[in-house]
mmCIF file of C-alpha atoms and ligand atoms in Angstrom:
data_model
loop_
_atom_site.group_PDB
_atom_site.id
_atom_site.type_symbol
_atom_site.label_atom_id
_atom_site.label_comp_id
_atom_site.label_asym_id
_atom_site.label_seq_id
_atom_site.Cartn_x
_atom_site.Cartn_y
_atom_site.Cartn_z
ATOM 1 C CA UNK Y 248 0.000 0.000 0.000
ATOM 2 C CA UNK Y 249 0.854 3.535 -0.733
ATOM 3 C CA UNK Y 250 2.610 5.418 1.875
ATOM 4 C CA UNK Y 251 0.736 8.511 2.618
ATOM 5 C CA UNK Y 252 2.431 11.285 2.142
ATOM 6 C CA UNK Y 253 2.543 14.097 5.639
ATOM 7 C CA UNK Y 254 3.931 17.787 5.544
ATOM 8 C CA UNK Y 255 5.054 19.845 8.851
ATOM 9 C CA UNK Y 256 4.973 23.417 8.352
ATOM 10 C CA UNK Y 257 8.002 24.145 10.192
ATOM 11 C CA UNK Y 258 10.644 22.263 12.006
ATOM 12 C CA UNK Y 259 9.482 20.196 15.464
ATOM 13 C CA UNK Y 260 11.390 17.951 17.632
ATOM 14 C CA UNK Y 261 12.557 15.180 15.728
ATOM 15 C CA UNK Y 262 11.038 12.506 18.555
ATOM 16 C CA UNK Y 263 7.637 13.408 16.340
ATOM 17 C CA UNK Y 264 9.067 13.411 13.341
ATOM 18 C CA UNK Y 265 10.463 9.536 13.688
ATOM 19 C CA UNK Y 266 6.878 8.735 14.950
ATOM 20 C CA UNK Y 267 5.458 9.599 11.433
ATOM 21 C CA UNK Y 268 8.755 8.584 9.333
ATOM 22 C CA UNK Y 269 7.497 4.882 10.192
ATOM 23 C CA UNK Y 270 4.374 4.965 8.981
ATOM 24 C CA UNK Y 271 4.577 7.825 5.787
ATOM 25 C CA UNK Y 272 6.545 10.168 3.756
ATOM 26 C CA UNK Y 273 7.297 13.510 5.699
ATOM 27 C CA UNK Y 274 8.307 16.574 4.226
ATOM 28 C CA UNK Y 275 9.138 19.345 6.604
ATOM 29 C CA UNK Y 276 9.150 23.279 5.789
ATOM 30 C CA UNK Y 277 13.186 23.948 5.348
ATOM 31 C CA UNK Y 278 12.884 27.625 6.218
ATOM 32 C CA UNK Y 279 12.447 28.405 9.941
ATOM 33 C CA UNK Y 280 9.688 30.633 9.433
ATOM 34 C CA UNK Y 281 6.268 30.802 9.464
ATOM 35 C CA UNK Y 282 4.961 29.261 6.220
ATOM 36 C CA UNK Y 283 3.657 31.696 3.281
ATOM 37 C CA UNK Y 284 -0.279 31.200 3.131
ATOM 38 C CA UNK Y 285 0.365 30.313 -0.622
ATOM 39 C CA UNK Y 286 2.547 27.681 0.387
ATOM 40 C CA UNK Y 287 0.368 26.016 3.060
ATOM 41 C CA UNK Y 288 -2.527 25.938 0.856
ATOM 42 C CA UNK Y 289 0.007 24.368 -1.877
ATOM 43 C CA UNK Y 290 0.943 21.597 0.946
ATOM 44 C CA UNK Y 291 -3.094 21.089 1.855
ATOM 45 C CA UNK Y 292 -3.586 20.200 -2.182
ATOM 46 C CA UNK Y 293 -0.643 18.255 -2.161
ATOM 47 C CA UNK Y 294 -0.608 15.963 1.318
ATOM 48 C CA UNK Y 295 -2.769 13.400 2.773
ATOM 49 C CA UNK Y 296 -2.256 14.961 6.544
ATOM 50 C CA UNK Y 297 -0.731 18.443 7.440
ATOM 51 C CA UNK Y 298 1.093 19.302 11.348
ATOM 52 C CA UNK Y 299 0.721 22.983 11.763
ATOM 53 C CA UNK Y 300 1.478 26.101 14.392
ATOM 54 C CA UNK Y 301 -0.677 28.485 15.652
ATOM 55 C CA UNK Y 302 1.093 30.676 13.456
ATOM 56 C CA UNK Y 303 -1.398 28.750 10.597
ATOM 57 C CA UNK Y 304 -4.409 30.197 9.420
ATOM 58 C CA UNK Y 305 -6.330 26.752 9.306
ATOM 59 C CA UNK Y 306 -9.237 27.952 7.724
ATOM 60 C CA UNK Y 307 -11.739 27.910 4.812
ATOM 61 C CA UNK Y 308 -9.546 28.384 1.791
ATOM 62 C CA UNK Y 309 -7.071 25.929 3.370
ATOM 63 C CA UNK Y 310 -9.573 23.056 3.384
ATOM 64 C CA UNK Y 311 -10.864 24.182 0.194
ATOM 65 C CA UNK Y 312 -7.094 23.157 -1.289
ATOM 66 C CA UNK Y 313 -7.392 20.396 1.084
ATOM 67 C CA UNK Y 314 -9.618 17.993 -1.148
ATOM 68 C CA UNK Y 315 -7.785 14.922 0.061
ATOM 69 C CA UNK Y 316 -6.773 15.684 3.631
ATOM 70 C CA UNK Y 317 -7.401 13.067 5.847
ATOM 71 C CA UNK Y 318 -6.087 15.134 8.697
ATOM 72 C CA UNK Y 319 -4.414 18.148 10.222
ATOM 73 C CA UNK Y 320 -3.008 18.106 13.902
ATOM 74 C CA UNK Y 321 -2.359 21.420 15.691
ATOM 75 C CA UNK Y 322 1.337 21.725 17.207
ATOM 76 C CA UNK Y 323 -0.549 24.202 19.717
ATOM 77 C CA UNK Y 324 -2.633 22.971 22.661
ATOM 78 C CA UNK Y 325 -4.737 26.750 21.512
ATOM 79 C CA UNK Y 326 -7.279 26.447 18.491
ATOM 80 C CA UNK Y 327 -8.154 29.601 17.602
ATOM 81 C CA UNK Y 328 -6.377 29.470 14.504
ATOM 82 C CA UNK Y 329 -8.633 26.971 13.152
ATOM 83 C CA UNK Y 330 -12.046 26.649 11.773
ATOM 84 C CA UNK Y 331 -13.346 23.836 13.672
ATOM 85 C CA UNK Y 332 -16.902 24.133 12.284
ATOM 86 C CA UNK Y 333 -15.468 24.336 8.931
ATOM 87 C CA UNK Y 334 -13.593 20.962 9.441
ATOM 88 C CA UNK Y 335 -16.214 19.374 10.762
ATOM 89 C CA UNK Y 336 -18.647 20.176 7.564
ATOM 90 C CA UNK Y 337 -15.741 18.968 5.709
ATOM 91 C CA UNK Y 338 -15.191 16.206 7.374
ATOM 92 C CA UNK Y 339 -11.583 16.366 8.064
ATOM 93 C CA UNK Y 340 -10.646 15.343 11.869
ATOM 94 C CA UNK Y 341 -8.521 18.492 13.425
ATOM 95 C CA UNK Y 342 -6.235 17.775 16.878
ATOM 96 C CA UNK Y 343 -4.279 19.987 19.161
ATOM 97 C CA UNK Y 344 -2.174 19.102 21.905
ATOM 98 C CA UNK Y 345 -3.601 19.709 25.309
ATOM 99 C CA UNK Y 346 -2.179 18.081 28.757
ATOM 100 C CA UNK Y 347 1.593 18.051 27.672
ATOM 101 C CA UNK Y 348 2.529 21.844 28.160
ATOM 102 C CA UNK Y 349 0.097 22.700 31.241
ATOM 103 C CA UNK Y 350 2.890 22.829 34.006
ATOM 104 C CA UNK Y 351 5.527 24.862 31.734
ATOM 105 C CA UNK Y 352 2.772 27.277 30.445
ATOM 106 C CA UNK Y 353 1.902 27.602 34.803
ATOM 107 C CA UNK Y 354 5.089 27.693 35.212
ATOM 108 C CA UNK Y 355 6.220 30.790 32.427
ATOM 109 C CA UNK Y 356 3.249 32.527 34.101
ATOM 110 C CA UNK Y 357 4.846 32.416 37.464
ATOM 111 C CA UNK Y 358 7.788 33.656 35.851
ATOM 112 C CA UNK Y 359 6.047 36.503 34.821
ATOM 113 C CA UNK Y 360 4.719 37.125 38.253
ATOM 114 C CA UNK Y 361 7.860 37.118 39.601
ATOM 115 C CA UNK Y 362 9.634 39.136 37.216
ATOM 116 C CA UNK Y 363 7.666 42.216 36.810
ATOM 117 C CA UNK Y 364 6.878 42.385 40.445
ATOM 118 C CA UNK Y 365 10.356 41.984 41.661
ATOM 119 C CA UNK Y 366 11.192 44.151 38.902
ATOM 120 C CA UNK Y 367 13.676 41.369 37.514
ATOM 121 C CA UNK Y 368 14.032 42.902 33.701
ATOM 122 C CA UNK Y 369 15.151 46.083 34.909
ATOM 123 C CA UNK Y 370 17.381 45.251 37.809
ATOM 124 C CA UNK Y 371 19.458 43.376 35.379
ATOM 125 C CA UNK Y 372 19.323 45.539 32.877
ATOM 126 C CA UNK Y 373 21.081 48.455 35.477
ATOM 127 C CA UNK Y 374 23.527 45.571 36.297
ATOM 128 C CA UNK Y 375 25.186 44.568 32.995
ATOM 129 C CA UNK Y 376 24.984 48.444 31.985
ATOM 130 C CA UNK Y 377 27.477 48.968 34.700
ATOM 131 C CA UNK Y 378 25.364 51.912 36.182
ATOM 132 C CA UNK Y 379 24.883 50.665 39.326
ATOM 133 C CA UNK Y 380 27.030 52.155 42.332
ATOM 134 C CA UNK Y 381 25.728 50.185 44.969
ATOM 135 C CA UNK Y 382 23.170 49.060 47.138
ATOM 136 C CA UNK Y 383 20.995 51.626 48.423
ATOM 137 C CA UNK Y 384 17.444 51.757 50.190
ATOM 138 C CA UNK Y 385 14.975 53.031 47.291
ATOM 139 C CA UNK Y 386 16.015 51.083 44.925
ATOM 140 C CA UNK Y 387 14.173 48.738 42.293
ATOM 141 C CA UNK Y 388 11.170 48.716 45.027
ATOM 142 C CA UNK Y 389 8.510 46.262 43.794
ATOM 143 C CA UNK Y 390 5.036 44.217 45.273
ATOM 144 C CA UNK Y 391 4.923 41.588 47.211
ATOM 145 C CA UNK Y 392 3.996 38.300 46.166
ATOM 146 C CA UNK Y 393 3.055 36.359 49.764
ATOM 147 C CA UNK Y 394 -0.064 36.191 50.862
ATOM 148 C CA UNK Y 395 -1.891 38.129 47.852
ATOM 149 C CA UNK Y 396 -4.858 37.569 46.132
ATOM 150 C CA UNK Y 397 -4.020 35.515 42.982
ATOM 151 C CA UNK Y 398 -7.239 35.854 40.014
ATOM 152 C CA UNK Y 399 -7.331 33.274 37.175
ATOM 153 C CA UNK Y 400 -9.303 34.002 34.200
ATOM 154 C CA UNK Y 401 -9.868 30.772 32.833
ATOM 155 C CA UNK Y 402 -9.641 28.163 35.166
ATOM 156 C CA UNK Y 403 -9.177 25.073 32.851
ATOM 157 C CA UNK Y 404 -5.852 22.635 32.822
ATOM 158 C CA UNK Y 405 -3.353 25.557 32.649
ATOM 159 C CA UNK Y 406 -4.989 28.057 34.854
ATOM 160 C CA UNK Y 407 -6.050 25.102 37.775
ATOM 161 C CA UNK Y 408 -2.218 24.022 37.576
ATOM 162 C CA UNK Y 409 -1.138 27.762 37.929
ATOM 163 C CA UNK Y 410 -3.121 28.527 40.881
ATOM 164 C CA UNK Y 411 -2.195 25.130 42.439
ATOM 165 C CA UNK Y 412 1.882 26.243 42.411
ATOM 166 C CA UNK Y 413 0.659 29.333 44.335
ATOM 167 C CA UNK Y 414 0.605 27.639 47.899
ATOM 168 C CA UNK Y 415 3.768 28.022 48.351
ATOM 169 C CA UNK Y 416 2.785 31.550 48.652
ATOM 170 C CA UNK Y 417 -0.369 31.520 50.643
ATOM 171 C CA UNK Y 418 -2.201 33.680 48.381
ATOM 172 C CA UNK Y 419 -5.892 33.747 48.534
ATOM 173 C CA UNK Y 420 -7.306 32.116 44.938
ATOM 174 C CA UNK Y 421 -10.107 33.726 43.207
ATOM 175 C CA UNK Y 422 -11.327 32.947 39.822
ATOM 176 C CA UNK Y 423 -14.123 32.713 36.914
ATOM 177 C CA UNK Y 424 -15.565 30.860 35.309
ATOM 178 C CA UNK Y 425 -17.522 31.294 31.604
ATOM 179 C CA UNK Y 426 -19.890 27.998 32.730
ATOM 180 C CA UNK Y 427 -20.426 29.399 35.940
ATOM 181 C CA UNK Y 428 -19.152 25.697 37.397
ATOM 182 C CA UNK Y 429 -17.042 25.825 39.958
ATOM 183 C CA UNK Y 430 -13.911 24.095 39.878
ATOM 184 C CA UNK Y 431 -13.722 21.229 42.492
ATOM 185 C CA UNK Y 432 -9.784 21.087 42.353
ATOM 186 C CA UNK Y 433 -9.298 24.754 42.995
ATOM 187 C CA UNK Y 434 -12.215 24.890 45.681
ATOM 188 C CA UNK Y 435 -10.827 21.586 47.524
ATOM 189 C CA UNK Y 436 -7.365 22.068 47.538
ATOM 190 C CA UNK Y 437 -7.279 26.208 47.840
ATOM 191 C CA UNK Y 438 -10.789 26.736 49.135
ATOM 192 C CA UNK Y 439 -10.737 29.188 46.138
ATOM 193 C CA UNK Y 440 -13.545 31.396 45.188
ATOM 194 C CA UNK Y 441 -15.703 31.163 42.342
ATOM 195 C CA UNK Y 442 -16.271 35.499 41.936
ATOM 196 C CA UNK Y 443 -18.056 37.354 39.198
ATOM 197 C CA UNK Y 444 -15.482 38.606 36.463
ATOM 198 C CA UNK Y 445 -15.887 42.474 37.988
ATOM 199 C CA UNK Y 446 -15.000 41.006 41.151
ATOM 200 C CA UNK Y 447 -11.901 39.147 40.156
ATOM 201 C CA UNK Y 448 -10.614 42.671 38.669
ATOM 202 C CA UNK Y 449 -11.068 44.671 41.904
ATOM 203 C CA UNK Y 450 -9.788 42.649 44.599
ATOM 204 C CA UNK Y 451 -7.090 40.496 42.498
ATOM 205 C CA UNK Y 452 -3.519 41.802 43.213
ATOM 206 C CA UNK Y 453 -1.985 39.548 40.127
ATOM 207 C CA UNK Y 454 -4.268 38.458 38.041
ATOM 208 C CA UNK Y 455 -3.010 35.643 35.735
ATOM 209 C CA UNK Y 456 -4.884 34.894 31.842
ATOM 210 C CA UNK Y 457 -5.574 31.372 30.884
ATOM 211 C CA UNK Y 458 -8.643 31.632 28.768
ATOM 212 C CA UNK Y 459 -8.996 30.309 24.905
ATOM 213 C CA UNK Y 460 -9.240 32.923 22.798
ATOM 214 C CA UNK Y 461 -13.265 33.219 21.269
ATOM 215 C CA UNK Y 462 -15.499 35.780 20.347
ATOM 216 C CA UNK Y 463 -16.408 36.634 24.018
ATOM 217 C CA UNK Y 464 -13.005 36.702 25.207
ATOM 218 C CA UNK Y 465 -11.296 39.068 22.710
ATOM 219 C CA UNK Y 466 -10.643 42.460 24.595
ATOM 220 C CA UNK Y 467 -11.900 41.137 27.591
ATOM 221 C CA UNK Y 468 -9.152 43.435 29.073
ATOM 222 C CA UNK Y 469 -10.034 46.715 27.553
ATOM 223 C CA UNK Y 470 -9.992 50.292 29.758
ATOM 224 C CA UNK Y 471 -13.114 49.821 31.480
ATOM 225 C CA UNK Y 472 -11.290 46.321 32.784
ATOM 226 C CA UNK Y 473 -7.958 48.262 33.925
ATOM 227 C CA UNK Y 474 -10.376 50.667 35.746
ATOM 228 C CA UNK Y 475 -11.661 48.426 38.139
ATOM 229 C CA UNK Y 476 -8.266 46.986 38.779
ATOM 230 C CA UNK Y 477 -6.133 48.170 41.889
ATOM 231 C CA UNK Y 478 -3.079 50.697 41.163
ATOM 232 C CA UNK Y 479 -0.692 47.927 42.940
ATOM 233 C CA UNK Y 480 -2.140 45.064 40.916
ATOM 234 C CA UNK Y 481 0.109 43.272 37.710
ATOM 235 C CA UNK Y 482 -1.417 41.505 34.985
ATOM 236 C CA UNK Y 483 0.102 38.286 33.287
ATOM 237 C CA UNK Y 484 -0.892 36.555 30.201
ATOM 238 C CA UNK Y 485 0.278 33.372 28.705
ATOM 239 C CA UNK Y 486 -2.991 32.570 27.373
ATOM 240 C CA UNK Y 487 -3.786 34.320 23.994
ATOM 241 C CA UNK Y 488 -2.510 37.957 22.945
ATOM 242 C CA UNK Y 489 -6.297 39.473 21.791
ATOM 243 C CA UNK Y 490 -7.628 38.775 25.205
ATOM 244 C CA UNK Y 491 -6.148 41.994 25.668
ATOM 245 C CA UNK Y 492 -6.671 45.382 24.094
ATOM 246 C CA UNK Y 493 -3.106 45.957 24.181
ATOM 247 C CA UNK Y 494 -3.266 49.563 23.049
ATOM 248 C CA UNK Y 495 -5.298 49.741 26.221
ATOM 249 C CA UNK Y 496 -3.006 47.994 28.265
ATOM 250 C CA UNK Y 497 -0.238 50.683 27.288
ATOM 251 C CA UNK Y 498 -1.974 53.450 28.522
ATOM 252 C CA UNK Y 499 -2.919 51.342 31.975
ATOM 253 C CA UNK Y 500 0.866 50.855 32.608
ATOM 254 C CA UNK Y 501 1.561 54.352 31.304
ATOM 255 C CA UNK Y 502 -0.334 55.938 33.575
ATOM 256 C CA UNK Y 503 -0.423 54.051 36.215
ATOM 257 C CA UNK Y 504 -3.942 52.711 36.811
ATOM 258 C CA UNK Y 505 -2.496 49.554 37.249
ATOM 259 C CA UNK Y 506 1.582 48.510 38.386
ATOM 260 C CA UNK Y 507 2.679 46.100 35.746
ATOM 261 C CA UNK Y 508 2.408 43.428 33.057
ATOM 262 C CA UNK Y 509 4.151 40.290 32.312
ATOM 263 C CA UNK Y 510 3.191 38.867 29.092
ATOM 264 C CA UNK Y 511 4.112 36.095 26.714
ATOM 265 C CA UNK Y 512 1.778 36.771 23.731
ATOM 266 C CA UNK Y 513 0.616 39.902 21.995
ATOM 267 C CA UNK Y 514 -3.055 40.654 19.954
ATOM 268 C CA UNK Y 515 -0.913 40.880 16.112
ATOM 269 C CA UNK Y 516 2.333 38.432 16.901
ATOM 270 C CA UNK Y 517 4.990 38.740 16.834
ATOM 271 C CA UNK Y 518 4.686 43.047 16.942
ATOM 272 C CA UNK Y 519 3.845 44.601 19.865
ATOM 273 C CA UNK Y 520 1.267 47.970 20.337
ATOM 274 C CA UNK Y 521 3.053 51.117 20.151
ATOM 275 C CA UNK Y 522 4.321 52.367 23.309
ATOM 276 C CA UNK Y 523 4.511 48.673 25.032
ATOM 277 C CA UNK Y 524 8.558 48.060 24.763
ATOM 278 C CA UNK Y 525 9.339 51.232 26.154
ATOM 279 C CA UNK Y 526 7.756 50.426 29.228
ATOM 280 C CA UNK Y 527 9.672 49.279 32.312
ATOM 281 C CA UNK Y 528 6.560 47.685 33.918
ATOM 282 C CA UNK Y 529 5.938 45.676 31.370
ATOM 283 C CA UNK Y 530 8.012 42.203 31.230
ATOM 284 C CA UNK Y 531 7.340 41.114 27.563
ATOM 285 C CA UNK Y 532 8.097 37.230 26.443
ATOM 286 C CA UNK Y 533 8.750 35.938 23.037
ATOM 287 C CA UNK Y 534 5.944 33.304 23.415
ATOM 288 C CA UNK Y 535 7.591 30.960 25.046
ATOM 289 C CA UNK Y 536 5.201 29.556 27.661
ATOM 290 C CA UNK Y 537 5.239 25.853 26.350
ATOM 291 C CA UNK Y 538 9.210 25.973 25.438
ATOM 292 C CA UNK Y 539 10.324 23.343 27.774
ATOM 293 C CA UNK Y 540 12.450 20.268 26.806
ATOM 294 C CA UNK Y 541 9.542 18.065 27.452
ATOM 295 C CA UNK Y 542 6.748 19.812 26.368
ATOM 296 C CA UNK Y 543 8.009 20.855 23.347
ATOM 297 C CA UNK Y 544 9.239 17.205 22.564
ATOM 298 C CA UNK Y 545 5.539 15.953 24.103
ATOM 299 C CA UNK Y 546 3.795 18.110 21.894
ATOM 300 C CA UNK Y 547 5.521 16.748 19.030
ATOM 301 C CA UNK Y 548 4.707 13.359 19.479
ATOM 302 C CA UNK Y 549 1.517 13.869 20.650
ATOM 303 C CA UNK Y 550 0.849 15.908 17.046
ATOM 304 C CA UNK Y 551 2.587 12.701 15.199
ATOM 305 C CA UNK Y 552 0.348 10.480 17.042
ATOM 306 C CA UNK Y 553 -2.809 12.256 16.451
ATOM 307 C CA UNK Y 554 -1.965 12.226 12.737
ATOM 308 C CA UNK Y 555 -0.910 8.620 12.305
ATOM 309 C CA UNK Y 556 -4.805 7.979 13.461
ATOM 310 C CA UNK Y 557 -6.185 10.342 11.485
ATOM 311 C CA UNK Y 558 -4.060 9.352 8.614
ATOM 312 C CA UNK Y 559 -6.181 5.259 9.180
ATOM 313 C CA UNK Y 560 -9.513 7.300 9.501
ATOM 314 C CA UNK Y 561 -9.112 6.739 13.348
ATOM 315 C CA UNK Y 562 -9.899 8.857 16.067
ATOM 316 C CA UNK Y 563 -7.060 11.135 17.111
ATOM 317 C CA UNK Y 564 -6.326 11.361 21.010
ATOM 318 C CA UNK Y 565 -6.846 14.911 21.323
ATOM 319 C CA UNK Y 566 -9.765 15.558 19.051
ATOM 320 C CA UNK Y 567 -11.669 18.776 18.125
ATOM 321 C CA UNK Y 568 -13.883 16.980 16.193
ATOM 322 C CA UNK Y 569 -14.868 13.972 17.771
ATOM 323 C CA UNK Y 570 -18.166 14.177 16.340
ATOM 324 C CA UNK Y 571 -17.036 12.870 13.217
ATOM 325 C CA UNK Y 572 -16.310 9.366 14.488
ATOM 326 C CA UNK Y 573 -19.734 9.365 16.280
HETATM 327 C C1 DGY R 779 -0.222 26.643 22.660
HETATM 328 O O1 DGY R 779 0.079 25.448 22.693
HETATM 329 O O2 DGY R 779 -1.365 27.023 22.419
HETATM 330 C C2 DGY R 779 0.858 27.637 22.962
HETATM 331 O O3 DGY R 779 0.472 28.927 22.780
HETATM 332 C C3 DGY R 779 2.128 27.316 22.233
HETATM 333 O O4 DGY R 779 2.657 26.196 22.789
#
């Protein structure tokens, strides 16, 4: 029998790569870049199963080229780059890659925390500038992290792990939820409350973003957000840049309505809003919350194994579209 033929639109770890090399013919982007829309829609004509990044527009027109696909599996454990509904009236399986990048994403987030409220960026930038003369009392000055009031937007895998590492800190745990169900994990272990989103944004001191990115999420954060927000409180988001009005956030920071931001992702990657890099509150991430050693390599072979199924019209793991093997 024919090999099927599988394209990767840029390189992975080569654990997933092997995976798929057993069982069909892989061709993988050469350029480390993201791939040219012309070009991915040239792949979806010309494979039998595609692994993408968020960085690919996994819509319409690509399933349109896509008259043979059997498959394509999201190197991304975050959808929002592709049409689900669309690939489900096409009836082409779509995966992502949930579970296997929960702790590193919790733990970039606490990074975040810890950086722009200990004001880590800028300390070390005085350091290696060689402008420092010494300790002195008024110095670098930043919030305190014990015993705060933690908020999670979005208490799913990422956000429940997130809140979880926060005992160490004794911080009171607050969150939302878009179900209105209250998460038994959070509420057992952390006696968290379940609070009304303008609640979260007034008595949250850090308030950390772990929501999918969907229609009623975009600009969640917008100024009327940041106004209810205490002046001492820091943002972070490792969840999805358009959650944010970033222009918004800008003027926030600027002017001091709230103390800081940490973020890993930005609403048009990989530019930032105008204003944002000049900011020394602001602690701003190349997007690398899942950019461990085993999450990265996880999410590989998760992807490859998710494919191989779909590639024998089987259900993938990690469907988004498990209603086509109903
Ligand atoms: C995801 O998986 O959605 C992250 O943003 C990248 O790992």
């Amino acid at each position: 029998m024919e090999r099927p033929k599988v394209f990767i639109t840029r390189q992975i770890p080569q654990e997933g790569i092997d995976l798929l090399q057993r069982v069909a013919d892989v061709d993988v982007n050469p350029v480390d870049a993201p791939l040219p829309k012309s070009k991915l829609l040239e792949a979806a004509a010309k494979y039998d199963g595609i692994i993408g990044l968020l960085t690919d527009k996994i819509d319409s027109e690509f399933f349109e080229a896509g008259t043979n696909l059997k498959g394509y599996a999201n190197y991304a454990v975050g959808f929002d780059n592709i049409d689900v509904a669309e690939a489900t009236r096409r009836k082409v399986p779509v995966s992502n890659t949930p579970g296997v990048l929960t702790d590193a994403t919790a733990e970039c987030a606490w990074a975040l925390i810890f950086a722009v409220a200990r004001r880590v960026v800028e300390s070390d930038k005085v350091m290696r500038s060689g402008k420092w003369d010494g300790w002195g009392p008024m110095q670098f000055i930043g919030g305190d992290i014990m015993g705060k009031t933690l908020g999670i937007v979005g208490a799913g895998r990422i956000g429940t792990a997130m809140a979880l590492m926060s005992r160490g800190f004794g911080m009171k745990v607050i969150y939302t939820s878009s179900s209105g169900r209250r998460n038994g994990v959070l509420d057992a272990e952390l006696h968290a409350e379940l609070v009304p989103f303008e609640e979260l944004l007034k008595r949250s001191d850090f308030i950390s973003l772990h929501t999918p990115l969907t229609p009623d999420t975009k600009h969640l954060f917008d100024s009327s957000a940041f106004s209810l927000m205490k002046d001492t409180a820091y943002i972070v988001n490792t969840a999805r840049g358009p959650v944010i009005n970033e222009a918004d956030l800008v003027t926030a920071l600027k002017t001091g309505q709230i103390a800081g931001a940490g973020l890993d992702v930005y609403e048009k990657e990989p530019a930032m809003a105008p204003g944002l890099a000049g900011l020394d509150n602001a602690v701003v991430l190349p997007h690398i919350g899942s950019a461990t050693v085993s999450s990265r390599t996880n999410m590989s072979t998760l992807a490859a194994r998710n494919l191989i199924a779909m590639l024998r019209g089987k259900k993938p793991e990690t469907c988004l579209n498990p209603e086509l093997f109903d």
